[in-house]
Short mmCIF file of C-alpha atoms and ligand atoms in Angstrom, two decimals:
data_model
loop_
_atom_site.label_atom_id
_atom_site.label_comp_id
_atom_site.label_asym_id
_atom_site.label_seq_id
_atom_site.Cartn_x
_atom_site.Cartn_y
_atom_site.Cartn_z
CA UNK A 5 30.92 7.19 -8.18
CA UNK A 6 27.34 6.15 -8.93
CA UNK A 7 25.09 8.95 -7.75
CA UNK A 8 21.81 7.96 -9.34
CA UNK A 9 19.05 6.15 -7.55
CA UNK A 10 18.87 2.37 -7.88
CA UNK A 11 16.75 1.02 -10.75
CA UNK A 12 13.24 0.17 -9.60
CA UNK A 13 13.28 2.63 -6.68
CA UNK A 14 11.82 6.11 -6.66
CA UNK A 15 12.05 9.37 -4.81
CA UNK A 16 8.71 10.46 -3.51
CA UNK A 17 8.82 14.23 -3.69
CA UNK A 18 6.81 16.43 -1.29
CA UNK A 19 3.78 16.81 -3.58
CA UNK A 20 3.48 13.04 -4.03
CA UNK A 21 4.15 12.48 -0.34
CA UNK A 22 0.99 14.50 0.35
CA UNK A 23 -0.94 12.08 -1.85
CA UNK A 24 0.55 9.08 0.00
CA UNK A 25 -0.27 10.65 3.36
CA UNK A 26 -3.90 11.19 2.37
CA UNK A 27 -4.15 7.57 1.18
CA UNK A 28 -2.50 6.31 4.38
CA UNK A 29 -5.00 8.26 6.46
CA UNK A 30 -7.92 6.58 4.65
CA UNK A 31 -6.18 3.23 5.05
CA UNK A 32 -5.82 3.59 8.82
CA UNK A 33 -9.39 4.83 9.27
CA UNK A 34 -10.86 1.92 7.33
CA UNK A 35 -8.68 -0.67 9.10
CA UNK A 36 -9.73 0.67 12.46
CA UNK A 37 -13.41 0.56 11.45
CA UNK A 38 -13.04 -3.19 10.78
CA UNK A 39 -11.16 -3.83 14.03
CA UNK A 40 -7.70 -4.40 12.50
CA UNK A 41 -4.76 -3.17 14.58
CA UNK A 42 -1.39 -2.21 13.17
CA UNK A 43 1.67 -4.39 13.59
CA UNK A 44 5.16 -3.26 12.57
CA UNK A 45 7.76 -5.93 11.93
CA UNK A 46 11.43 -5.54 10.95
CA UNK A 47 12.28 -4.77 7.37
CA UNK A 48 14.71 -7.72 7.28
CA UNK A 49 14.48 -11.27 8.58
CA UNK A 50 16.46 -14.48 8.44
CA UNK A 51 16.27 -15.73 4.85
CA UNK A 52 14.91 -19.09 6.04
CA UNK A 53 11.68 -17.43 7.13
CA UNK A 54 10.78 -16.61 3.52
CA UNK A 55 12.11 -19.90 2.15
CA UNK A 56 9.79 -21.69 4.52
CA UNK A 57 6.89 -19.23 4.50
CA UNK A 58 6.71 -17.76 1.00
CA UNK A 59 7.90 -21.04 -0.50
CA UNK A 60 11.02 -22.53 -2.01
CA UNK A 61 9.59 -22.91 -5.49
CA UNK A 62 8.26 -19.37 -5.84
CA UNK A 63 9.85 -16.77 -8.12
CA UNK A 64 9.95 -14.42 -5.13
CA UNK A 65 12.29 -16.69 -3.18
CA UNK A 66 14.18 -18.09 -6.16
CA UNK A 67 14.90 -14.97 -8.12
CA UNK A 68 13.72 -11.86 -6.38
CA UNK A 69 15.03 -11.59 -2.84
CA UNK A 70 17.64 -9.10 -1.72
CA UNK A 71 19.75 -11.50 0.31
CA UNK A 72 23.05 -10.84 2.02
CA UNK A 73 25.24 -12.23 4.74
CA UNK A 74 25.53 -10.13 7.87
CA UNK A 75 28.77 -9.73 9.79
CA UNK A 76 27.86 -12.72 11.91
CA UNK A 77 27.68 -14.90 8.80
CA UNK A 78 23.88 -15.30 8.88
CA UNK A 79 21.81 -15.09 5.73
CA UNK A 80 19.44 -12.13 5.90
CA UNK A 81 16.83 -10.97 3.39
CA UNK A 82 14.93 -7.73 2.95
CA UNK A 83 11.28 -8.68 3.22
CA UNK A 84 9.69 -9.35 -0.17
CA UNK A 85 6.22 -9.57 1.42
CA UNK A 86 4.67 -9.20 4.87
CA UNK A 87 2.85 -12.45 5.63
CA UNK A 88 5.70 -14.66 6.96
CA UNK A 89 6.96 -11.82 9.18
CA UNK A 90 3.51 -11.22 10.67
CA UNK A 91 2.99 -14.91 11.41
CA UNK A 92 6.48 -15.14 12.91
CA UNK A 93 5.73 -12.14 15.14
CA UNK A 94 2.32 -13.58 16.03
CA UNK A 95 3.98 -16.76 17.30
CA UNK A 96 7.11 -15.22 18.80
CA UNK A 97 5.01 -12.81 20.87
CA UNK A 98 2.39 -15.42 21.79
CA UNK A 99 -0.43 -13.34 20.37
CA UNK A 100 -2.61 -16.43 20.05
CA UNK A 101 -2.47 -16.91 23.81
CA UNK A 102 -3.68 -13.36 24.38
CA UNK A 103 -6.66 -13.57 22.04
CA UNK A 104 -7.53 -16.54 19.87
CA UNK A 105 -8.71 -14.39 16.98
CA UNK A 106 -6.26 -11.70 15.90
CA UNK A 107 -6.87 -9.09 13.23
CA UNK A 108 -3.60 -7.42 12.24
CA UNK A 109 -2.71 -4.94 9.52
CA UNK A 110 0.59 -3.56 8.30
CA UNK A 111 1.92 -0.94 5.96
CA UNK A 112 5.49 -0.67 4.81
CA UNK A 113 8.17 -1.11 2.23
CA UNK A 114 8.79 -4.43 0.51
CA UNK A 115 11.70 -5.35 -1.76
CA UNK A 116 11.71 -7.61 -4.79
CA UNK A 117 14.39 -7.85 -7.46
CA UNK A 118 11.89 -7.80 -10.33
CA UNK A 119 12.20 -6.36 -13.81
CA UNK A 120 11.06 -2.77 -13.27
CA UNK A 121 8.21 -1.50 -15.44
CA UNK A 122 5.12 0.68 -15.02
CA UNK A 123 3.61 -0.32 -11.67
CA UNK A 124 6.38 -2.78 -10.83
CA UNK A 125 9.22 -1.63 -8.63
CA UNK A 126 12.08 -3.13 -6.66
CA UNK A 127 11.17 -1.12 -3.59
CA UNK A 128 7.44 -0.61 -3.14
CA UNK A 129 4.87 -0.02 -0.44
CA UNK A 130 2.32 -2.61 0.56
CA UNK A 131 -0.47 -2.58 3.06
CA UNK A 132 -1.97 -5.84 4.11
CA UNK A 133 -4.02 -7.66 6.67
CA UNK A 134 -3.69 -11.01 8.34
CA UNK A 135 -6.74 -12.40 10.10
CA UNK A 136 -5.53 -15.28 12.22
CA UNK A 137 -7.63 -17.79 14.14
CA UNK A 138 -10.84 -18.53 12.25
CA UNK A 139 -11.63 -20.94 9.42
CA UNK A 140 -15.09 -19.44 8.85
CA UNK A 141 -15.94 -18.48 5.24
CA UNK A 142 -17.42 -15.33 6.80
CA UNK A 143 -13.87 -14.19 7.53
CA UNK A 144 -12.88 -14.80 3.89
CA UNK A 145 -15.72 -12.52 2.89
CA UNK A 146 -14.92 -9.95 5.58
CA UNK A 147 -11.37 -9.61 4.24
CA UNK A 148 -12.67 -9.20 0.67
CA UNK A 149 -15.22 -6.57 1.66
CA UNK A 150 -12.57 -4.73 3.66
CA UNK A 151 -10.14 -4.86 0.73
CA UNK A 152 -12.70 -3.43 -1.66
CA UNK A 153 -13.75 -0.76 0.80
CA UNK A 154 -10.23 0.37 1.57
CA UNK A 155 -9.43 0.61 -2.16
CA UNK A 156 -12.59 2.62 -2.72
CA UNK A 157 -11.92 4.91 0.25
CA UNK A 158 -8.42 5.61 -1.02
CA UNK A 159 -10.06 6.63 -4.28
CA UNK A 160 -9.92 3.60 -6.58
CA UNK A 161 -13.28 2.94 -8.18
CA UNK A 162 -12.80 0.57 -11.08
CA UNK A 163 -11.78 -2.69 -9.44
CA UNK A 164 -12.76 -6.23 -10.36
CA UNK A 165 -12.68 -9.03 -7.81
CA UNK A 166 -11.40 -12.32 -9.16
CA UNK A 167 -11.93 -15.46 -7.16
CA UNK A 168 -10.78 -19.07 -7.13
CA UNK A 169 -10.09 -21.92 -4.76
CA UNK A 170 -6.78 -23.79 -4.68
CA UNK A 171 -8.09 -26.53 -2.40
CA UNK A 172 -6.08 -28.19 0.33
CA UNK A 173 -3.48 -30.91 0.79
CA UNK A 174 -6.20 -33.56 0.48
CA UNK A 175 -7.53 -32.62 -2.93
CA UNK A 176 -4.45 -30.99 -4.45
CA UNK A 177 -2.64 -34.23 -5.42
CA UNK A 178 -5.52 -35.47 -7.59
CA UNK A 179 -5.85 -32.11 -9.34
CA UNK A 180 -2.11 -31.90 -9.94
CA UNK A 181 -2.21 -35.41 -11.34
CA UNK A 182 -4.95 -34.57 -13.81
CA UNK A 183 -3.14 -31.38 -14.85
CA UNK A 184 0.06 -33.35 -15.33
CA UNK A 185 -1.73 -35.90 -17.52
CA UNK A 186 -3.27 -33.10 -19.55
CA UNK A 187 -0.03 -31.13 -20.03
CA UNK A 188 2.49 -33.92 -20.53
CA UNK A 189 1.73 -34.54 -24.23
CA UNK A 190 1.78 -30.77 -24.85
CA UNK A 191 5.04 -29.92 -23.07
CA UNK A 192 6.76 -28.85 -26.30
CA UNK A 193 4.24 -26.08 -26.76
CA UNK A 194 4.95 -24.55 -23.37
CA UNK A 195 7.55 -21.85 -22.68
CA UNK A 196 10.86 -22.68 -20.94
CA UNK A 197 9.61 -21.36 -17.61
CA UNK A 198 6.49 -23.51 -17.76
CA UNK A 199 8.48 -26.61 -18.70
CA UNK A 200 10.49 -25.98 -15.53
CA UNK A 201 7.30 -25.35 -13.55
CA UNK A 202 5.95 -28.68 -14.81
CA UNK A 203 8.60 -30.30 -12.59
CA UNK A 204 8.72 -27.85 -9.68
CA UNK A 205 5.29 -26.24 -9.23
CA UNK A 206 2.82 -27.32 -11.87
CA UNK A 207 -0.03 -25.10 -10.68
CA UNK A 208 1.97 -21.98 -11.54
CA UNK A 209 1.65 -22.90 -15.25
CA UNK A 210 -2.00 -21.83 -14.98
CA UNK A 211 -0.77 -18.33 -14.20
CA UNK A 212 1.49 -17.95 -17.27
CA UNK A 213 0.61 -14.95 -19.41
CA UNK A 214 2.41 -16.12 -22.61
CA UNK A 215 0.08 -16.56 -25.58
CA UNK A 216 1.23 -20.10 -26.46
CA UNK A 217 0.88 -21.32 -22.89
CA UNK A 218 -2.57 -19.75 -22.64
CA UNK A 219 -3.60 -21.58 -25.81
CA UNK A 220 -2.45 -24.91 -24.37
CA UNK A 221 -4.34 -24.25 -21.15
CA UNK A 222 -7.63 -23.52 -22.87
CA UNK A 223 -9.17 -26.92 -22.20
CA UNK A 224 -7.15 -27.78 -19.10
CA UNK A 225 -9.02 -29.32 -16.17
CA UNK A 226 -10.00 -26.74 -13.55
CA UNK A 227 -9.48 -27.10 -9.83
CA UNK A 228 -13.15 -26.60 -8.99
CA UNK A 229 -13.94 -30.06 -10.38
CA UNK A 230 -11.38 -31.64 -8.05
CA UNK A 231 -12.11 -29.89 -4.75
CA UNK A 232 -12.78 -32.23 -1.81
CA UNK A 233 -16.10 -31.90 -0.02
CA UNK A 234 -14.78 -29.60 2.67
CA UNK A 235 -13.11 -27.24 0.18
CA UNK A 236 -16.14 -27.35 -2.12
CA UNK A 237 -18.52 -26.43 0.72
CA UNK A 238 -16.21 -23.68 1.90
CA UNK A 239 -15.96 -22.21 -1.58
CA UNK A 240 -19.75 -22.40 -2.13
CA UNK A 241 -20.35 -20.62 1.16
CA UNK A 242 -17.87 -17.85 0.25
CA UNK A 243 -19.66 -17.29 -3.06
CA UNK A 244 -23.07 -17.40 -1.39
CA UNK A 245 -22.02 -14.80 1.20
CA UNK A 246 -20.51 -12.56 -1.47
CA UNK A 247 -23.79 -12.65 -3.37
CA UNK A 248 -25.76 -11.97 -0.20
CA UNK A 249 -23.56 -8.96 0.57
CA UNK A 250 -23.85 -7.67 -3.01
CA UNK A 251 -20.20 -8.08 -3.89
CA UNK A 252 -19.61 -8.71 -7.59
CA UNK A 253 -16.95 -11.23 -8.48
CA UNK A 254 -15.57 -13.15 -11.44
CA UNK A 255 -14.54 -16.78 -11.08
CA UNK A 256 -11.07 -17.22 -12.56
CA UNK A 257 -9.99 -20.88 -12.64
CA UNK A 258 -6.46 -19.79 -13.65
CA UNK A 259 -5.94 -17.69 -10.54
CA UNK A 260 -3.32 -19.54 -8.47
CA UNK A 261 -1.21 -16.67 -7.02
CA UNK A 262 2.56 -16.56 -6.95
CA UNK A 263 3.04 -17.78 -3.39
CA UNK A 264 3.10 -21.36 -2.14
CA UNK A 265 1.13 -21.10 1.07
CA UNK A 266 -2.45 -20.73 -0.08
CA UNK A 267 -5.26 -23.12 0.74
CA UNK A 268 -8.92 -22.85 -0.30
CA UNK A 269 -9.97 -19.29 -1.20
CA UNK A 270 -7.66 -17.08 -3.28
CA UNK A 271 -8.56 -13.73 -4.77
CA UNK A 272 -7.18 -10.70 -6.53
CA UNK A 273 -8.27 -7.10 -6.88
CA UNK A 274 -7.75 -6.15 -10.51
CA UNK A 275 -7.68 -2.55 -11.69
CA UNK A 276 -9.66 -2.06 -14.88
CA UNK A 277 -7.48 0.83 -16.01
CA UNK A 278 -3.95 -0.57 -15.63
CA UNK A 279 -2.14 -2.54 -18.35
CA UNK A 280 0.09 -5.55 -17.69
CA UNK A 281 0.60 -4.99 -13.95
CA UNK A 282 -3.08 -4.73 -13.16
CA UNK A 283 -3.32 -6.53 -9.80
CA UNK A 284 -3.62 -3.85 -7.14
CA UNK A 285 -3.98 -6.48 -4.45
CA UNK A 286 -4.31 -10.14 -3.76
CA UNK A 287 -4.56 -12.67 -1.03
CA UNK A 288 -6.22 -15.77 0.25
CA UNK A 289 -6.49 -18.33 2.97
CA UNK A 290 -3.36 -20.02 4.26
CA UNK A 291 -4.40 -22.46 6.95
CA UNK A 292 -1.04 -24.20 7.37
CA UNK A 293 1.54 -21.47 7.94
CA UNK A 294 1.18 -21.12 11.72
CA UNK A 295 1.71 -24.85 12.07
CA UNK A 296 4.57 -24.82 9.56
CA UNK A 297 6.32 -22.24 11.75
CA UNK A 298 6.03 -24.54 14.77
CA UNK A 299 2.80 -23.15 16.23
CA UNK A 300 -0.55 -24.81 16.92
CA UNK A 301 -3.00 -25.65 14.16
CA UNK A 302 -4.42 -22.18 13.54
CA UNK A 303 -6.03 -21.10 10.25
CA UNK A 304 -5.42 -17.69 8.69
CA UNK A 305 -6.36 -15.51 5.76
CA UNK A 306 -5.16 -12.16 4.47
CA UNK A 307 -4.36 -9.94 1.52
CA UNK A 308 -1.89 -7.27 0.54
CA UNK A 309 -2.22 -4.31 -1.83
CA UNK A 310 0.46 -2.29 -3.57
CA UNK A 311 0.09 1.36 -2.62
CA UNK A 312 2.30 2.65 -5.48
CA UNK A 313 0.24 0.71 -8.00
CA UNK A 314 -3.05 1.89 -6.46
CA UNK A 315 -2.01 5.53 -6.75
CA UNK A 316 -0.99 4.95 -10.38
CA UNK A 317 -4.41 3.46 -11.08
CA UNK A 318 -6.20 6.34 -9.35
CA UNK A 319 -4.20 8.77 -11.47
CA UNK A 320 -5.24 6.85 -14.59
CA UNK A 321 -8.84 7.00 -13.47
CA UNK A 322 -8.31 10.76 -13.26
CA UNK A 323 -9.27 10.85 -9.62
CA UNK A 324 -6.13 12.05 -7.84
CA UNK A 325 -7.21 14.84 -5.58
CA UNK A 326 -4.62 17.56 -5.43
CA UNK A 327 -4.55 18.45 -1.81
CA UNK A 328 -4.49 22.20 -1.61
CA UNK A 329 -2.64 23.19 1.47
CA UNK A 330 -3.28 26.85 2.13
CA UNK A 331 -1.02 28.96 4.19
CA UNK A 332 -2.68 31.21 6.76
CA UNK A 333 -0.24 34.08 6.68
CA UNK A 334 2.87 35.37 4.85
CA UNK A 335 4.95 38.09 6.43
CA UNK A 336 6.36 40.70 4.03
CA UNK A 337 9.22 42.88 5.23
CA UNK A 338 11.25 45.77 3.77
CA UNK A 339 14.65 46.13 5.34
CA UNK A 340 16.90 44.72 8.01
CA UNK A 341 14.94 46.17 10.92
CA UNK A 342 11.48 45.17 9.70
CA UNK A 343 12.86 41.79 8.67
CA UNK A 344 13.99 41.04 12.21
CA UNK A 345 10.59 42.11 13.53
CA UNK A 346 9.04 39.83 10.90
CA UNK A 347 11.11 36.88 12.07
CA UNK A 348 10.00 37.38 15.68
CA UNK A 349 6.37 37.70 14.60
CA UNK A 350 6.68 34.55 12.44
CA UNK A 351 7.65 32.49 15.47
CA UNK A 352 4.96 33.98 17.70
CA UNK A 353 2.23 33.27 15.15
CA UNK A 354 3.39 29.69 14.55
CA UNK A 355 3.40 29.09 18.33
CA UNK A 356 -0.27 30.14 18.31
CA UNK A 357 -1.06 27.57 15.63
CA UNK A 358 -1.17 29.88 12.61
CA UNK A 359 0.70 28.49 9.60
CA UNK A 360 3.05 31.30 8.66
CA UNK A 361 5.94 31.87 6.24
CA UNK A 362 8.34 34.67 5.47
CA UNK A 363 11.09 35.40 3.01
CA UNK A 364 14.67 34.38 3.81
CA UNK A 365 16.29 35.56 0.57
CA UNK A 366 16.11 39.36 0.96
CA UNK A 367 13.75 39.54 -1.97
CA UNK A 368 11.88 42.65 -3.15
CA UNK A 369 8.38 43.34 -1.86
CA UNK A 370 6.98 42.37 -5.26
CA UNK A 371 8.82 39.04 -5.18
CA UNK A 372 7.66 38.40 -1.62
CA UNK A 373 4.05 39.05 -2.67
CA UNK A 374 4.45 36.61 -5.57
CA UNK A 375 5.82 34.01 -3.15
CA UNK A 376 2.81 34.55 -0.86
CA UNK A 377 0.52 33.92 -3.84
CA UNK A 378 2.44 30.84 -4.92
CA UNK A 379 2.10 29.36 -1.44
CA UNK A 380 -1.61 30.08 -1.41
CA UNK A 381 -1.43 32.41 1.60
CA UNK A 382 -4.81 33.62 2.75
CA UNK A 383 -3.39 36.82 4.26
CA UNK A 384 -0.15 38.70 4.31
CA UNK A 385 1.17 40.94 7.02
CA UNK A 386 3.26 43.76 5.63
CA UNK A 387 5.74 45.31 8.03
CA UNK A 388 6.91 48.58 6.49
CA UNK A 389 9.44 51.00 7.97
CA UNK A 390 6.85 53.68 8.46
CA UNK A 391 4.31 51.19 9.91
CA UNK A 392 6.89 49.86 12.34
CA UNK A 393 7.71 53.35 13.60
CA UNK A 394 4.02 53.67 14.58
CA UNK A 395 3.96 50.13 15.99
CA UNK A 396 1.56 49.05 13.27
CA UNK A 397 1.40 46.54 10.39
CA UNK A 398 -0.76 46.22 7.28
CA UNK A 399 -2.93 43.15 6.96
CA UNK A 400 -3.80 42.29 3.37
CA UNK A 401 -6.51 39.81 2.41
CA UNK A 402 -5.02 38.00 -0.58
CA UNK A 403 -8.33 37.00 -2.19
CA UNK A 404 -9.42 40.57 -2.94
CA UNK A 405 -6.38 42.68 -2.03
CA UNK A 406 -8.24 44.63 0.66
CA UNK A 407 -5.88 46.10 3.25
CA UNK A 408 -6.18 47.31 6.79
CA UNK A 409 -3.79 48.90 9.26
CA UNK A 410 -3.70 47.16 12.63
CA UNK A 411 -1.65 47.38 15.81
CA UNK A 412 1.56 45.35 16.00
CA UNK A 413 0.31 43.18 18.81
CA UNK A 414 0.21 39.41 18.51
CA UNK A 415 -3.27 39.20 20.04
CA UNK A 416 -4.67 41.80 17.69
CA UNK A 417 -2.98 40.26 14.64
CA UNK A 418 -4.34 36.82 15.55
CA UNK A 419 -7.83 38.21 16.05
CA UNK A 420 -7.76 39.89 12.63
CA UNK A 421 -6.16 36.89 10.94
CA UNK A 422 -8.80 34.58 12.37
CA UNK A 423 -11.55 36.82 11.02
CA UNK A 424 -10.02 36.58 7.54
CA UNK A 425 -8.78 32.97 7.55
CA UNK A 426 -12.23 31.61 8.32
CA UNK A 427 -13.75 33.17 5.21
P1 HAM B 16 1.33 -10.42 -3.74
O1 HAM B 16 0.26 -10.75 -4.75
O2 HAM B 16 2.68 -10.94 -4.00
O3 HAM B 16 0.78 -10.93 -2.34
O4 HAM B 16 1.42 -8.85 -3.57
C1 HAM B 16 0.29 -8.08 -3.27
C2 HAM B 16 0.28 -6.79 -4.08
O5 HAM B 16 1.49 -6.06 -3.89
C3 HAM B 16 0.20 -6.98 -5.59
O6 HAM B 16 -1.14 -7.21 -6.01
C4 HAM B 16 0.73 -5.64 -6.09
O7 HAM B 16 -0.30 -4.65 -6.06
C5 HAM B 16 1.77 -5.30 -5.05
N1 HAM B 16 3.10 -5.63 -5.57
C6 HAM B 16 3.71 -6.83 -5.59
N2 HAM B 16 4.92 -6.75 -6.16
C7 HAM B 16 5.08 -5.46 -6.53
C8 HAM B 16 6.13 -4.73 -7.19
N3 HAM B 16 7.26 -5.32 -7.55
N4 HAM B 16 5.94 -3.41 -7.40
C9 HAM B 16 4.80 -2.79 -7.02
N5 HAM B 16 3.78 -3.43 -6.39
C10 HAM B 16 3.92 -4.74 -6.16
C11 HAM B 16 1.47 -10.86 -1.17
O8 HAM B 16 2.44 -10.16 -1.01
C12 HAM B 16 0.86 -11.63 -0.04
N6 HAM B 16 1.68 -11.42 1.16
C13 HAM B 16 -0.59 -11.24 0.19
C14 HAM B 16 -1.22 -11.98 1.33
C15 HAM B 16 -1.37 -11.52 2.61
N7 HAM B 16 -1.71 -13.20 1.29
C16 HAM B 16 -2.16 -13.51 2.49
N8 HAM B 16 -1.95 -12.53 3.29
#
């Protein structure tokens, strides 16, 4: 029996969960500030959705999907990314009829059968946005500013914005043609994958990280020279607005992204402290997907960021804040009788909103005190046999060890605890 976790997945233990929760809180606050509302779609969809949406020639669809047949004989896939699902839900629920400009965000698990390495998992968490309904370059810039702000609010400081345009169906054929003419005589110097891409998806060659391929690409024609007037104007306006809003960016003519649906603006958020897997987020405009899924002609743009990768980068930057959760009160007991009294008090205090713990292992007083310290308790309530006989308890302030006898009455204990907790 295999009892280990699956390669490329991880257990997020309570301490790390706290870090995720803090990041998720920042995420939701920032999204709400920019008017994005959360959408939750199923974790699996019909495989066709991704074939059509993400793209047949992408590595994601070709090599990385978790696909299976359900009992009804339909092909189902765990979602490798969120965009096709959100656009499907947008159409299926007629969101465009309710409001012609929709700003949606999501957060959840994605699944890709990739080669696991630092920052690359088979199950990972992504948050993303999809802004559907406007072709304005202002929206491109809004998504970028939001992306940078959310990363910064979560705690990531050293991020570079890389920018490119991948044009549209009008200008793409002439660029592809020029790239084909440039690469054809050099095919032997390209890696196997790129030779295959030459036939299936030539633009992806620009993205290859292999040294030989990079050498070949050095003098390759860039897309910018081939953009049609509309794409050129759009791209100029995006850059102008980024400058006007003081957003630094680097133009990267090799940035093409690993998904088929992009048109015009594409961008990536690159961490300056991560190694090979340094993209903490990426996105771009995809003006044809709504139509491709059978809807009206509605433009869209969005991005997604990998939460696991972001937290890794924050840790590398040395900025992970350890969230210190302090306990208000720890109840120390001595024997069976005081222990039962302690249990009753524990429940009464919790009901009144005071975070309280007690021992359940019949440990010595010394061990209970150590436990109280380990949990960061601000106060302990000691119920001794003699104290109980007088209907009293001892309240100990953990910071300086000062002690005080008080009446065993919930109201009195709460009053005293409140005086000490606030300090
Ligand atoms: P993507 O570039 O495939 O874009 O993924 C976005 C981010 O998800 C990456 O930059 C990375 O941080 C994270 N990520 C991807 N794969 C993994 C992995 N195996 N392990 C850990 N993190 C990973 C998209 O998914 C598009 N849907 C973005 C988009 C939204 N475009 C338009 N709208």
